[in-house]
Short mmCIF file of C-alpha atoms in Angstrom, two decimals:
data_model
loop_
_atom_site.label_atom_id
_atom_site.label_comp_id
_atom_site.label_asym_id
_atom_site.label_seq_id
_atom_site.Cartn_x
_atom_site.Cartn_y
_atom_site.Cartn_z
CA ILE A 133 69.44 59.33 -7.22
CA ASN A 134 70.36 62.18 -9.86
CA ALA A 135 68.08 65.21 -9.57
CA GLU A 136 67.99 68.69 -11.60
CA TYR A 137 67.28 71.89 -10.40
CA GLY A 138 63.91 73.15 -11.27
CA GLY A 139 63.42 76.73 -12.79
CA ASN A 140 62.36 79.93 -10.60
CA GLY A 141 59.06 79.69 -9.07
CA ARG A 142 56.82 82.57 -8.87
CA ASN A 143 56.63 85.69 -6.38
CA GLY A 144 54.61 84.31 -3.24
CA VAL A 145 51.43 86.24 -1.78
CA ASP A 146 52.56 89.40 0.44
CA GLY A 147 53.11 88.01 4.38
CA ARG A 148 51.16 89.14 7.44
CA PRO A 149 52.31 92.10 9.40
CA GLY A 150 55.22 90.98 11.72
CA SER A 151 54.94 91.61 15.51
CA PRO A 152 56.18 94.52 16.86
CA GLY A 153 59.93 94.60 17.84
CA ALA A 154 61.73 94.59 21.19
CA MET A 155 62.26 97.69 23.35
CA GLY A 156 65.64 99.57 22.56
CA LEU A 157 68.50 100.13 25.18
CA LYS A 158 68.21 103.19 27.30
CA GLY A 159 69.91 106.21 25.72
CA ASP A 160 73.38 108.02 27.20
CA THR A 161 72.68 110.94 29.72
CA GLY A 162 72.96 114.53 28.09
CA LEU A 163 75.14 117.43 29.00
CA ALA A 164 73.62 119.40 32.29
CA GLY A 165 71.93 122.84 31.05
CA ASN A 166 71.76 126.31 32.33
CA PRO A 167 69.37 126.78 35.18
CA GLY A 168 66.39 128.46 33.96
CA ALA A 169 64.05 130.89 35.72
CA PRO A 170 61.09 129.15 37.32
CA GLY A 171 58.51 128.97 34.92
CA ASN A 172 54.70 129.02 35.75
CA PRO A 173 53.72 125.45 36.17
CA GLY A 174 52.82 124.09 32.92
CA GLY A 175 49.62 122.46 32.11
CA PRO A 176 50.00 118.59 30.82
CA GLY A 177 52.21 118.33 27.84
CA ALA A 178 51.20 116.73 24.68
CA GLN A 179 52.31 112.94 23.84
CA GLY A 180 55.70 112.82 22.58
CA ASN A 181 56.73 111.30 19.31
CA ALA A 182 57.91 107.98 19.29
CA GLY A 183 61.30 107.16 19.78
CA ALA A 184 63.74 106.18 16.84
CA MET A 185 64.34 102.63 16.42
CA GLY A 186 66.74 101.09 18.65
CA ARG A 187 69.87 99.21 17.20
CA THR A 188 69.65 95.43 16.90
CA GLY A 189 69.88 93.50 19.94
CA ALA A 190 72.27 90.74 20.37
CA LYS A 191 71.78 87.13 18.96
CA GLY A 192 69.36 85.24 21.56
CA ASP A 193 69.80 81.79 22.94
CA ARG A 194 68.85 78.91 20.52
CA GLY A 195 65.05 77.94 20.90
CA ALA A 196 63.63 74.95 21.97
CA PRO A 197 62.78 72.28 19.15
CA GLY A 198 59.88 72.86 17.48
CA SER A 199 56.96 70.34 17.26
CA PRO A 200 57.43 67.63 14.30
CA GLY A 201 55.71 69.03 11.08
CA SER A 202 53.03 67.24 9.32
CA PRO A 203 53.95 64.73 6.42
CA GLY A 204 54.83 66.09 3.07
CA SER A 205 52.93 65.27 -0.09
CA ALA A 206 54.01 62.51 -1.52
CA GLY A 207 56.84 63.24 -4.42
CA SER A 208 56.55 62.70 -7.77
CA PRO A 209 58.62 59.51 -9.05
CA GLY A 210 62.32 59.74 -9.57
CA ASN A 211 64.39 58.41 -12.84
CA ASP A 212 65.19 55.28 -13.18
CA GLY A 213 68.53 54.11 -10.87
CA LEU A 214 71.63 53.26 -12.25
CA ALA A 215 71.99 49.16 -12.33
CA GLY A 216 72.96 47.40 -9.34
CA THR A 217 76.09 45.03 -8.87
CA PRO A 218 75.31 41.49 -9.59
CA GLY A 219 74.78 39.68 -6.16
CA ALA A 220 76.92 36.83 -4.70
CA PRO A 221 75.82 33.67 -5.53
CA GLY A 222 73.15 32.06 -3.78
CA SER A 223 73.39 28.83 -1.44
CA ARG A 224 72.93 25.41 -3.18
CA GLY A 225 69.13 24.43 -3.02
CA THR A 226 67.74 20.97 -1.53
CA PRO A 227 67.35 17.91 -4.34
CA GLY A 228 64.29 18.09 -6.06
CA PRO A 229 61.56 14.90 -6.14
CA PRO A 230 62.61 12.49 -8.89
CA GLY A 231 61.57 13.39 -12.64
CA ALA A 232 58.81 11.12 -14.41
CA SER A 233 60.25 8.28 -16.42
CA GLY A 234 61.55 9.46 -19.98
CA THR A 235 60.14 7.74 -22.96
CA PRO A 236 62.33 4.97 -24.43
CA GLY A 237 65.45 6.29 -26.26
CA LYS A 238 65.80 5.18 -30.00
CA ASP A 239 67.69 2.05 -30.85
CA GLY A 240 71.42 2.44 -31.26
CA ALA A 241 73.41 1.79 -33.85
CA ALA A 242 74.58 -1.98 -34.52
CA GLY A 243 77.56 -2.60 -32.65
CA MET A 244 80.90 -4.00 -34.03
CA LYS A 245 81.50 -7.54 -34.43
CA GLY A 246 82.90 -8.99 -31.39
CA ASP A 247 85.82 -11.32 -30.82
CA ARG A 248 85.78 -15.21 -31.62
CA GLY A 249 84.18 -16.79 -28.34
CA PHE A 250 86.07 -19.67 -26.71
CA ASP A 251 85.69 -23.14 -27.73
CA GLY A 252 82.46 -24.76 -26.45
CA ASN A 253 82.08 -28.43 -24.94
CA PRO A 254 81.99 -31.50 -26.58
CA GLY A 255 78.65 -32.53 -27.74
CA ARG A 256 76.79 -35.41 -26.86
CA ASP A 257 76.83 -38.85 -28.54
CA GLY A 258 74.55 -39.04 -31.52
CA ASN A 259 71.87 -41.76 -32.14
CA PRO A 260 73.06 -44.64 -34.03
CA GLY A 261 72.71 -44.50 -37.73
CA ALA A 262 70.72 -46.83 -39.83
CA ARG A 263 72.26 -50.29 -40.53
CA GLY A 264 74.39 -50.21 -44.02
CA ASN A 265 73.21 -52.38 -47.12
CA PRO A 266 75.04 -55.76 -47.20
CA GLY A 267 78.54 -55.39 -48.87
CA SER A 268 78.80 -57.22 -52.60
CA PRO A 269 80.40 -60.59 -52.58
CA GLY A 270 84.20 -60.64 -52.35
CA ALA A 271 86.27 -62.25 -55.65
CA ARG A 272 87.07 -65.78 -55.35
CA GLY A 273 90.35 -66.46 -53.82
CA GLU A 274 93.02 -68.82 -55.05
CA ASP A 275 93.41 -72.76 -54.77
CA GLY A 276 95.08 -73.21 -51.70
CA ALA A 277 97.55 -76.11 -51.00
CA SER A 278 96.30 -79.22 -50.81
CA GLY A 279 94.70 -80.15 -47.25
CA GLN A 280 92.51 -78.40 -45.34
CA GLY A 281 93.26 -74.75 -44.56
CA PRO A 282 92.36 -72.91 -41.47
CA PRO A 283 88.47 -71.79 -41.26
CA GLY A 284 87.56 -68.63 -43.00
CA PRO A 285 86.19 -65.43 -41.20
CA PRO A 286 82.33 -65.52 -40.39
CA GLY A 287 79.98 -64.38 -43.18
CA ASN A 288 78.00 -61.42 -43.11
CA PRO A 289 74.43 -62.20 -41.73
CA GLY A 290 71.49 -63.45 -44.01
CA ALA A 291 68.36 -61.32 -45.25
CA ALA A 292 65.67 -61.15 -42.90
CA GLY A 293 63.39 -64.48 -43.35
CA GLY A 294 59.65 -64.22 -44.07
CA PRO A 295 56.59 -64.38 -41.42
CA GLY A 296 56.60 -67.49 -39.67
CA PRO A 297 53.39 -69.07 -39.36
CA ARG A 298 50.23 -67.93 -37.05
CA GLY A 299 50.92 -68.60 -33.29
CA PRO A 300 48.15 -70.49 -31.22
CA PRO A 301 45.61 -68.16 -29.49
CA GLY A 302 46.74 -66.57 -26.29
CA ALA A 303 45.13 -67.03 -22.88
CA ALA A 304 42.38 -64.67 -22.14
CA GLY A 305 43.42 -60.90 -20.59
CA ILE A 306 41.92 -59.62 -17.43
CA GLY A 307 38.99 -57.47 -17.60
CA GLY A 308 39.50 -53.75 -18.24
CA ILE A 309 38.75 -50.95 -15.87
CA LYS A 310 35.42 -49.09 -15.92
CA GLY A 311 35.54 -46.07 -18.23
CA ILE A 312 34.56 -42.75 -17.29
CA GLN A 313 31.06 -41.34 -17.22
CA GLY A 314 30.21 -39.72 -21.06
CA PRO A 315 28.67 -36.34 -21.47
CA PRO A 316 24.79 -36.05 -21.16
CA GLY A 317 23.22 -37.11 -24.61
CA ASP A 318 21.00 -34.73 -26.57
CA SER A 319 17.50 -34.44 -25.00
CA PHE A 320 14.41 -35.22 -27.32
CA ASN A 321 10.71 -35.44 -26.98
CA ALA A 322 8.98 -38.86 -27.03
CA ASP A 323 6.59 -37.23 -29.12
CA ASP A 324 8.57 -36.24 -31.82
CA CYS A 325 9.78 -40.27 -32.65
CA PRO A 326 7.53 -41.95 -35.24
CA SER A 327 5.08 -44.21 -33.80
CA GLY A 328 5.99 -47.73 -33.93
CA ALA A 329 3.95 -50.71 -35.24
CA PRO A 330 1.01 -51.97 -33.43
CA GLY A 331 1.61 -54.68 -31.15
CA PRO A 332 0.15 -58.10 -31.00
CA PRO A 333 -3.21 -58.45 -29.39
CA GLY A 334 -2.55 -58.88 -25.53
CA TYR A 335 -3.87 -62.26 -23.48
CA PRO A 336 -7.39 -61.79 -21.94
CA GLY A 337 -7.25 -60.51 -18.80
CA LEU A 338 -7.66 -62.20 -15.10
CA PRO A 339 -11.27 -61.67 -13.84
CA GLY A 340 -11.88 -58.48 -11.85
CA PRO A 341 -13.07 -57.95 -8.45
CA PRO A 342 -17.24 -58.30 -7.95
CA GLY A 343 -18.76 -54.80 -8.25
CA ALA A 344 -20.02 -52.69 -5.93
CA ASN A 345 -23.80 -51.88 -5.54
CA ILE A 346 -25.19 -49.60 -8.09
CA GLN A 347 -27.73 -47.13 -7.20
CA LEU A 348 -30.01 -46.65 -10.08
CA ASN A 349 -31.93 -43.39 -8.93
CA PRO A 350 -28.91 -40.99 -7.74
CA TYR A 351 -30.13 -37.43 -6.54
CA ILE A 352 -29.18 -34.27 -9.09
CA MET A 353 -29.19 -31.07 -7.19
CA ALA A 354 -27.76 -27.16 -8.03
CA PHE A 355 -25.60 -25.01 -6.25
CA HIS A 356 -25.37 -21.35 -6.52
CA SER A 357 -22.70 -19.00 -5.94
CA GLN A 358 -23.89 -15.63 -6.57
CA THR A 359 -20.55 -14.63 -7.96
CA THR A 360 -19.25 -14.89 -11.34
CA THR A 361 -17.75 -17.78 -10.69
CA PRO A 362 -19.49 -21.45 -10.71
CA PRO A 363 -19.01 -23.08 -7.48
CA LYS A 364 -17.57 -26.73 -6.63
CA CYS A 365 -19.79 -29.64 -6.10
CA LEU A 366 -19.23 -31.03 -2.39
CA ASP A 367 -16.98 -34.07 -1.80
CA GLY A 368 -18.34 -37.67 -3.46
CA MET A 369 -20.38 -35.79 -5.82
CA THR A 370 -20.05 -35.62 -9.58
CA GLU A 371 -19.98 -32.18 -11.72
CA LEU A 372 -22.42 -32.62 -14.48
CA TRP A 373 -22.57 -29.10 -15.94
CA THR A 374 -22.37 -25.19 -15.09
CA GLY A 375 -24.41 -22.17 -16.02
CA TYR A 376 -26.46 -19.48 -15.32
CA SER A 377 -28.77 -19.51 -12.07
CA PHE A 378 -32.39 -18.90 -13.44
CA MET A 379 -35.50 -18.08 -11.06
CA PHE A 380 -38.96 -17.99 -12.76
CA MET A 381 -40.45 -16.78 -16.18
CA ASP A 382 -43.19 -14.21 -16.71
CA GLY A 383 -45.32 -15.41 -19.81
CA GLY A 384 -47.79 -12.28 -19.49
CA ALA A 385 -51.42 -12.59 -19.66
CA GLY A 386 -52.70 -16.04 -20.40
CA ALA A 387 -49.35 -17.60 -20.43
CA GLY A 388 -48.79 -17.71 -16.39
CA LYS A 389 -45.78 -17.73 -14.74
CA TRP A 390 -43.64 -20.30 -13.44
CA ALA A 391 -40.53 -20.71 -11.24
CA GLN A 392 -37.64 -22.81 -10.44
CA ASN A 393 -36.52 -24.26 -7.52
CA LEU A 394 -33.03 -23.04 -6.88
CA GLY A 395 -31.89 -26.66 -5.56
CA ASP A 396 -33.47 -28.40 -8.81
CA PRO A 397 -31.36 -28.63 -12.18
CA GLY A 398 -33.80 -26.88 -13.92
CA SER A 399 -32.25 -23.58 -12.08
CA CYS A 400 -29.01 -23.97 -13.76
CA MET A 401 -29.35 -23.05 -17.35
CA ARG A 402 -26.15 -23.93 -19.14
CA GLU A 403 -26.72 -20.44 -21.51
CA PHE A 404 -27.83 -17.28 -20.65
CA LYS A 405 -30.90 -15.88 -22.98
CA PRO A 406 -33.13 -13.45 -21.40
CA SER A 407 -35.67 -14.26 -24.01
CA PHE A 408 -36.54 -17.99 -24.71
CA PHE A 409 -40.25 -18.24 -24.34
CA SER A 410 -42.27 -19.50 -27.15
CA GLU A 411 -46.04 -20.20 -28.33
CA CYS A 412 -47.40 -23.13 -29.57
CA THR A 413 -50.43 -24.18 -31.17
CA SER A 414 -51.48 -27.39 -32.50
CA THR A 415 -49.36 -27.13 -35.84
CA THR A 416 -46.96 -24.51 -35.38
CA CYS A 417 -44.55 -22.88 -32.71
CA GLY A 418 -43.20 -19.22 -32.70
CA LYS A 419 -42.05 -16.14 -30.98
CA SER A 420 -44.71 -15.32 -28.17
CA SER A 421 -46.93 -12.32 -29.29
CA GLN A 422 -47.12 -11.65 -25.29
CA ARG A 423 -44.88 -9.55 -23.48
CA HIS A 424 -42.95 -11.85 -21.03
CA GLN A 425 -39.80 -11.46 -18.61
CA SER A 426 -37.28 -13.67 -17.31
CA ALA A 427 -35.82 -13.42 -13.96
CA TRP A 428 -31.97 -14.44 -12.86
CA LEU A 429 -30.16 -14.30 -9.86
CA ALA A 430 -28.14 -11.64 -9.38
CA ILE A 431 -24.23 -11.66 -7.52
CA ALA A 432 -24.02 -10.69 -4.13
CA GLY A 433 -22.28 -7.46 -3.01
CA ASP A 434 -22.22 -4.95 0.20
CA LYS A 435 -24.54 -2.31 0.49
CA ASN A 436 -22.05 0.71 -1.05
CA TYR A 437 -21.89 -1.83 -4.49
CA MET A 438 -25.64 -2.59 -4.45
CA ASP A 439 -26.36 1.22 -3.92
CA ASN A 440 -24.47 2.36 -6.87
CA LEU A 441 -25.69 -0.48 -8.96
CA SER A 442 -27.42 1.06 -12.45
CA SER A 443 -31.02 0.25 -12.73
CA TYR A 444 -30.25 -0.09 -16.52
CA VAL A 445 -27.57 -2.41 -18.06
CA GLU A 446 -26.69 -2.72 -21.65
CA MET A 447 -27.53 -6.42 -22.79
CA SER A 448 -23.67 -7.02 -23.99
CA GLU A 449 -22.92 -6.79 -20.26
CA ILE A 450 -26.04 -8.13 -18.17
CA ASP A 451 -24.26 -11.55 -17.91
CA ARG A 452 -21.48 -9.73 -15.58
CA TYR A 453 -24.15 -9.38 -12.74
CA ILE A 454 -26.01 -13.02 -13.07
CA SER A 455 -24.82 -15.49 -10.68
CA ARG A 456 -23.26 -18.81 -11.74
CA CYS A 457 -24.24 -22.30 -10.61
CA VAL A 458 -23.24 -25.88 -10.96
CA VAL A 459 -25.35 -29.16 -11.35
CA CYS A 460 -23.84 -32.35 -8.89
CA GLU A 461 -25.10 -35.92 -8.93
CA SER A 462 -25.14 -37.61 -5.59
CA MET A 463 -25.56 -40.85 -3.97
CA TYR A 464 -26.90 -39.58 -1.01
CA SER A 465 -29.64 -37.01 -0.45
CA LEU A 466 -29.26 -33.37 1.28
CA TYR A 467 -31.84 -32.09 3.73
CA ILE A 468 -31.96 -28.37 4.60
CA VAL A 469 -33.31 -27.45 8.32
CA HIS A 470 -34.48 -24.09 8.84
CA SER A 471 -34.95 -22.02 12.21
CA ASP A 472 -36.35 -18.92 13.19
CA GLU A 473 -33.90 -18.52 16.21
CA ASP A 474 -30.57 -19.98 16.43
CA LYS A 475 -28.97 -22.42 14.14
CA PRO A 476 -30.95 -25.59 14.39
CA ALA A 477 -29.35 -29.12 15.12
CA CYS A 478 -28.64 -31.28 12.25
CA PRO A 479 -30.32 -34.52 12.42
CA ALA A 480 -28.29 -37.69 13.54
CA THR A 481 -26.49 -37.28 10.07
CA GLN A 482 -23.29 -36.11 9.31
CA VAL A 483 -23.20 -31.71 8.66
CA VAL A 484 -22.50 -30.71 4.90
CA GLN A 485 -23.20 -26.76 5.24
CA THR A 486 -24.71 -24.34 7.39
CA GLY A 487 -25.89 -20.52 6.70
CA ASP A 488 -28.73 -18.39 6.58
CA SER A 489 -31.95 -18.94 5.02
CA GLU A 490 -33.64 -16.25 3.14
CA GLU A 491 -37.21 -15.98 1.82
CA VAL A 492 -37.08 -15.59 -2.18
#
């Protein structure tokens, strides 16, 4: 590093007083004086003046090494050093991984025409050529000498003859093998086909078997579901109609009241009409002037349903709360047996249905 001397610094502050110097060497003995007369005993003398400074002493021995000083403050950065000499070449590095595939190069220029190749092997024989046309007849030869000459060369083949007559029929061929199944045909709806012409009247049928006994007085009865769905007839019965469960009508003062047995067909009205009571005189019938009411069997529900049932229902929604019923025709009669204790026994007939009796 090239460094330059700096300028003179400022005078430092005065140092502290130095420590007392070492005691000088003893001086030489003076000359002997004349004997004096005995003097009176003197009093204590005053303190003498300080002696003159002694001569500088000899150089002392080398002192023990001092303790290491504290680190100095960081110096200011030096100037840039001279450029170093180039280092020796490094050792050869290990081979790197293969590089990625390069993009295809451009097509090179067309090469020069190559030399003539070797002769190839002989090719295969070609197919026979078409038959040539017959040549024209040669000129007539000169008359030969008398006598029979040698046979002449064979003449050219004649032209093809026409088709011969049809031959007799050949023997019957053997039956062909079964063909493969064809693809499915297009589907169609028989109802889309046009109707055919009416067929001729059929022949009279055979007499039928004897008919069963006919009961002229069948039993007709009603069943109620206490839901908005009509019940089904029992096995062996025929359904006649379904409707709404009607109980009784209150015609008001003078008109009286009448009720329907829920087992009779009159308790199953085909339509729900809250007012269907009319008054008739000897000449006309019209709407009753009396206030009247109708009672219908309601649908069943649990206690929570009944407690929350509104006391007033809109007329357009009232049929949602009316029980449904069905009227059935039966060839046998039904009997209902009640008991105020346990379920009673059925008479010596088939049990159809059991349940709880309720006073209406």
